Coordinates of C-alpha atoms in Angstrom, one line a residue:
Chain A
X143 CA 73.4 178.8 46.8
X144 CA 74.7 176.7 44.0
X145 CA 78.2 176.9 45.6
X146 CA 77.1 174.1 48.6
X147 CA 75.7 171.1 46.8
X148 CA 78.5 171.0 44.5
X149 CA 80.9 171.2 47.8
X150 CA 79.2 168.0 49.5
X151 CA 79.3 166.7 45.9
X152 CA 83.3 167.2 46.3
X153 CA 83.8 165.6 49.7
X154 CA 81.4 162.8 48.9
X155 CA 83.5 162.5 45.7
X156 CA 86.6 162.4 47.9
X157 CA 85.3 160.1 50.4
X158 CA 84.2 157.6 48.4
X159 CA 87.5 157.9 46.6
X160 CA 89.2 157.6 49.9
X161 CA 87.2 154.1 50.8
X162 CA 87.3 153.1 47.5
X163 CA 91.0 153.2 47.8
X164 CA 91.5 151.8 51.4
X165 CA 89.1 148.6 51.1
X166 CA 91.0 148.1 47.2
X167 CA 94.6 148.5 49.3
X168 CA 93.1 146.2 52.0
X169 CA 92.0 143.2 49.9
X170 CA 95.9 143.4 47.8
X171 CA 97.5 143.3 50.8
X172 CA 95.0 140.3 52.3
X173 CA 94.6 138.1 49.4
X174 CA 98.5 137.2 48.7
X175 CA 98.9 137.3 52.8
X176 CA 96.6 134.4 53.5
X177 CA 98.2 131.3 52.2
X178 CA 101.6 132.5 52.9
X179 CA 101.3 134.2 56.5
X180 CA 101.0 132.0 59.6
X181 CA 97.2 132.0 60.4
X182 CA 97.3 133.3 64.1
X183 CA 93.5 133.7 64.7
X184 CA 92.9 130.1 63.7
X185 CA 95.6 128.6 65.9
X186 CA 94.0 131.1 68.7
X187 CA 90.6 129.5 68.4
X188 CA 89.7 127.6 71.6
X189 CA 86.8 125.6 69.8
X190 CA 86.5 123.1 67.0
X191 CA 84.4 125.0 64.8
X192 CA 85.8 128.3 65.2
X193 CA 89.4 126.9 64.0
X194 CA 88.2 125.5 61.0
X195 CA 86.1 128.4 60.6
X196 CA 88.5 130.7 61.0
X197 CA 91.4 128.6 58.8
X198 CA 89.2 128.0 55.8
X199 CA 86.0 130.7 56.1
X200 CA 83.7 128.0 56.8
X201 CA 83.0 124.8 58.8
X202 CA 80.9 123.1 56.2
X203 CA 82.5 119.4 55.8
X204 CA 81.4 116.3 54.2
X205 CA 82.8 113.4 55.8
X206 CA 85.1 111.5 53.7
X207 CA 86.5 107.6 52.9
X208 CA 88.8 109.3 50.6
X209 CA 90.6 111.1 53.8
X210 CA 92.9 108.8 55.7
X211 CA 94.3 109.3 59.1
X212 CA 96.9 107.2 60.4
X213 CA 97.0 107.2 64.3
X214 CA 97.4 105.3 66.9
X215 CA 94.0 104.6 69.0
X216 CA 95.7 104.8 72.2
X217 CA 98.5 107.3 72.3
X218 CA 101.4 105.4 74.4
X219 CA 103.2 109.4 74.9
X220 CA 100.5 111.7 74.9
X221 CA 103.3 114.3 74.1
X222 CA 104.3 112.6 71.1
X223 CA 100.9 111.1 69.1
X224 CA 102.7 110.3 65.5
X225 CA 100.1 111.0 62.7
X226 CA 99.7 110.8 58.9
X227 CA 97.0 112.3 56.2
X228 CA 96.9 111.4 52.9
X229 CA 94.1 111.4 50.4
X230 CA 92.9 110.0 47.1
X231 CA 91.0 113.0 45.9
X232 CA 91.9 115.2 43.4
X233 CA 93.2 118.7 43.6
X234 CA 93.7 118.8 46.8
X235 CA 95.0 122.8 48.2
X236 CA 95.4 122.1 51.7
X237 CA 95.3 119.5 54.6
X238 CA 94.7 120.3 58.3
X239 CA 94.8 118.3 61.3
X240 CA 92.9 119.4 64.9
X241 CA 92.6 117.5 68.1
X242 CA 89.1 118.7 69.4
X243 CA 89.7 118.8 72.8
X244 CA 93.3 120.5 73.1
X245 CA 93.5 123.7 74.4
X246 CA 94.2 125.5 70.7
X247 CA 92.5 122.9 68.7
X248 CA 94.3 123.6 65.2
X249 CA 97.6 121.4 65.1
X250 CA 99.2 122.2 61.9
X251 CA 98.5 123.1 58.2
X252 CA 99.6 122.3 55.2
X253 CA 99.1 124.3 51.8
X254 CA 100.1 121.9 48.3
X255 CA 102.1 123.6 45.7
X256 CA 103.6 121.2 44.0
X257 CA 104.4 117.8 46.9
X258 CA 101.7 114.7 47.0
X259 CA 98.5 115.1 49.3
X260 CA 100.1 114.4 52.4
X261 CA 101.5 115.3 55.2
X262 CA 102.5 113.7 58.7
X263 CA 104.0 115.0 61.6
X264 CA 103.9 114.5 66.1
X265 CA 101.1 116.2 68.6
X266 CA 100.4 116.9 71.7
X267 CA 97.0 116.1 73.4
X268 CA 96.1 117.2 76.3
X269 CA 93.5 114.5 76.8
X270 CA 91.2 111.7 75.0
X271 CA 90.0 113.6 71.8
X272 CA 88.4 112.8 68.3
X273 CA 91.5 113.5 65.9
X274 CA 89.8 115.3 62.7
X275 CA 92.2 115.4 59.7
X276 CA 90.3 118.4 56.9
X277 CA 91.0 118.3 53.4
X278 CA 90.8 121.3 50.9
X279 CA 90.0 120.0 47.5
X280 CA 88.4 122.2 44.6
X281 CA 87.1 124.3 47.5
X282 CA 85.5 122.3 49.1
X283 CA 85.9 120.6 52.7
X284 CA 86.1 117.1 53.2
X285 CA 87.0 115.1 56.9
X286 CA 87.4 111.9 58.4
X287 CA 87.8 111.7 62.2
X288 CA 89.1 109.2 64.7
X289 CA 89.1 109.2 68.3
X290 CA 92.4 108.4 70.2
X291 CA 92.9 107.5 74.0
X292 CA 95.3 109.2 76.2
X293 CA 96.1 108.4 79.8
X294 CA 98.1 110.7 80.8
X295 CA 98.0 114.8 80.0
X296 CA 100.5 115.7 76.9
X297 CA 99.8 119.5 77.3
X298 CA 100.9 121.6 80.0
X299 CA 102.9 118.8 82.2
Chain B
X182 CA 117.6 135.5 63.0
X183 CA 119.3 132.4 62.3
X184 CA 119.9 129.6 64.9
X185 CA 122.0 127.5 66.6
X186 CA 119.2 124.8 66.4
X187 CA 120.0 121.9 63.9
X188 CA 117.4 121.2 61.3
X189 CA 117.5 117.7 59.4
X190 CA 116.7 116.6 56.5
X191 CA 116.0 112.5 55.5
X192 CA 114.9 111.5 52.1
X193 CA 113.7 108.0 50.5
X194 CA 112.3 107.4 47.1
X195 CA 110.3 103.8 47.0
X196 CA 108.1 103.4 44.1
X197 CA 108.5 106.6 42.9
X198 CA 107.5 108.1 45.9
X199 CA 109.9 110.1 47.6
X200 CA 109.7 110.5 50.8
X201 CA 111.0 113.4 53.0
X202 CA 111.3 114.2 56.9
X203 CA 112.5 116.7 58.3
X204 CA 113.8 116.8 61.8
X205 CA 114.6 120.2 64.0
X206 CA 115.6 120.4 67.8
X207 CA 113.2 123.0 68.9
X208 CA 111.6 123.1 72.4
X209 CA 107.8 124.0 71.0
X210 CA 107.1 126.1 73.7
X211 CA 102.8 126.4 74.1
X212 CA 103.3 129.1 76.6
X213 CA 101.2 127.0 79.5
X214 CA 104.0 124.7 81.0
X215 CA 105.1 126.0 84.5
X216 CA 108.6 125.6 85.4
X217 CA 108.8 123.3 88.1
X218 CA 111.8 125.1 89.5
X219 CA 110.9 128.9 89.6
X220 CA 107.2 128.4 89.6
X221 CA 107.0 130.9 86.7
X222 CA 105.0 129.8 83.0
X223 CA 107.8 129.5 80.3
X224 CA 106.9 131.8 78.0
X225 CA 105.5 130.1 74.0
X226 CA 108.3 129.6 71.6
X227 CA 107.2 127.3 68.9
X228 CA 108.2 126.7 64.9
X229 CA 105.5 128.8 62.6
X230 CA 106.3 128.2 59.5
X231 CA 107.8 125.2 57.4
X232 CA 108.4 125.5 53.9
X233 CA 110.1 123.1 51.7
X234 CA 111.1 123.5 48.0
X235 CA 112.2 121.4 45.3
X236 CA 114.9 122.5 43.1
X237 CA 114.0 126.2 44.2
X238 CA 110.0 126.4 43.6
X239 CA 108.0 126.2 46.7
X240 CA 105.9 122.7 46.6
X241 CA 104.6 122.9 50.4
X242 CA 104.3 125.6 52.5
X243 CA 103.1 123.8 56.5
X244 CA 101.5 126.5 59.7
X245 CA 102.6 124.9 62.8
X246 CA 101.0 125.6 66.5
X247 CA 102.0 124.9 69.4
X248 CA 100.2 121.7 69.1
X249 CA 102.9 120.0 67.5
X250 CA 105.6 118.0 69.6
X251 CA 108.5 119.2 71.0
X252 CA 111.6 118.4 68.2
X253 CA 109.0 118.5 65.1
X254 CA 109.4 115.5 62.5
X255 CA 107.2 116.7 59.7
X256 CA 107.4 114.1 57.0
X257 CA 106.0 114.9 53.1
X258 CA 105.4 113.2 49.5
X259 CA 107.0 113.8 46.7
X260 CA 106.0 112.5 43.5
X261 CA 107.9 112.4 40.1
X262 CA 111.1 113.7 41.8
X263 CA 114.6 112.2 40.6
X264 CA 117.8 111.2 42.0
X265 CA 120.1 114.3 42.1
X266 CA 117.3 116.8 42.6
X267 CA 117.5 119.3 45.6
X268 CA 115.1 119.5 48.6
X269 CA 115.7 122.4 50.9
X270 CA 113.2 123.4 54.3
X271 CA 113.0 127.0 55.5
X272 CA 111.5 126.9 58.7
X273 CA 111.1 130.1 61.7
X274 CA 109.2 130.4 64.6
X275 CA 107.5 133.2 66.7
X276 CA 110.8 134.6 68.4
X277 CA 111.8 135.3 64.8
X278 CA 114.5 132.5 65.2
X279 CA 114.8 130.4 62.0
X280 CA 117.0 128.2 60.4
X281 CA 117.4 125.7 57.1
X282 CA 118.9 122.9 55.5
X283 CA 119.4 121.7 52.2
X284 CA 119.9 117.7 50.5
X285 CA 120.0 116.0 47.6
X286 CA 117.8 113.4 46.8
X287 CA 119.6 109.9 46.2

């Protein structure tokens, strides 16, 4: 019967329409969402890795002079650890700061449109952690980390 | 939802530098405290988003966790901005709470 190939030719037609469609839909409504949408799975990461996997797509870094973290060594209020990043290098999309050893690992994020590479803020940590501070620049990943004391828990009280 | 917590804004140009921290009263909730009175975990409430613009175009755009103090003080740079200009946070947090504030830059 000529009347059956050229129905499977139809659906096949239409379901590859239909995919075509969704996964075209999916990546337009992903691509604008990522910089500006808070990046849950990231901040739900319990390990190192997977939070900077997770925020940038890979873990690849190159440790870096041209990152600087300002912090304390010994955090005095372990609910109040002040920090700052900056960073010579050029083109830089995005800075990230992660305390290794807190529960949720990921500590903020900051995407550059327009202010200078830097950005400084006040975390908790839950106990004596390497600091990493991650820079974005031209793609690529770039860290420095510092390890700061704390005597008493931050987290959790 | 806007809110009754108060969101600061403190600017300093040095050197051409300007720069700009923001201050808001916000608990910053991780959702694994314990109340010490009722025994019961105090469920996260914590500042998401922090965006700040200059003049009206975005030029930062911050994710916040839990991770970050209670009462956040987020400071940033500014480069090449002048006196007069207008610097103005948006910021909102998981409850869908959010607030801003607006200043000039002197």
């Amino acid at each position: 019967m000529t009347y059956f190939p050229r129905r499977n030719f139809l659906k096949r037609t239409a379901l590859t329409a239909a995919l075509t469609a969704a996964g075209g839909f999916g990546a337009f409504i992903s691509l604008p969402g990522r910089a500006a949408e808070w990046p849950k799975e990231a901040f739900a990461s319990r390990k190192l890795a997977e939070a900077i996997a997770a925020l940038f797509g890979t873990a690849q870094m190159t440790s870096s002079a041209a990152v600087a973290l300002k912090a304390p060594a010994q955090a005095e209020n372990s609910a109040q650890v002040q920090f700052q990043v900056s960073t010579d290098l050029s083109n830089v999309e995005a800075i990230a700061i992660f305390v290794e050893k807190n529960p949720g690992p990921l500590i903020a994020h900051a995407s550059f449109t327009g202010s200078a590479a830097y950005f400084s803020a006040r975390m908790k940590m839950a106990e004596t952690s390497d600091v990493y501070a991650v820079v974005k620049s031209g793609g690529k990943l770039y860290m420095t980390k510092q390890n700061i004391k704390v005597t008493v828990g931050g987290c959790g009280g | 939802m806007a809110s009754d917590k108060q969101t600061q804004i403190r600017t300093r140009t040095r050197d051409g530098v300007t720069d700009v921290l923001v201050l808001v009263n916000h608990p910053m909730e991780t959702g694994l405290r314990t109340d010490p009175k009722t025994k019961e975990k105090v469920p996260p409430h914590f500042i998401q988003k922090m965006t700040f613009y200059l003049n009206g175009k975005e030029v930062l755009s911050a994710s916040l966790g839990p991770g970050v103090s209670k009462d956040p003080l987020v400071g940033i740079k500014l480069k090449r901005a002048k006196s007069g200009d207008k610097i103005k946070v948006i910021w909102s947090d998981n409850k869908g709470e959010s607030g801003s504030e607006e200043a000039t830059i002197n």
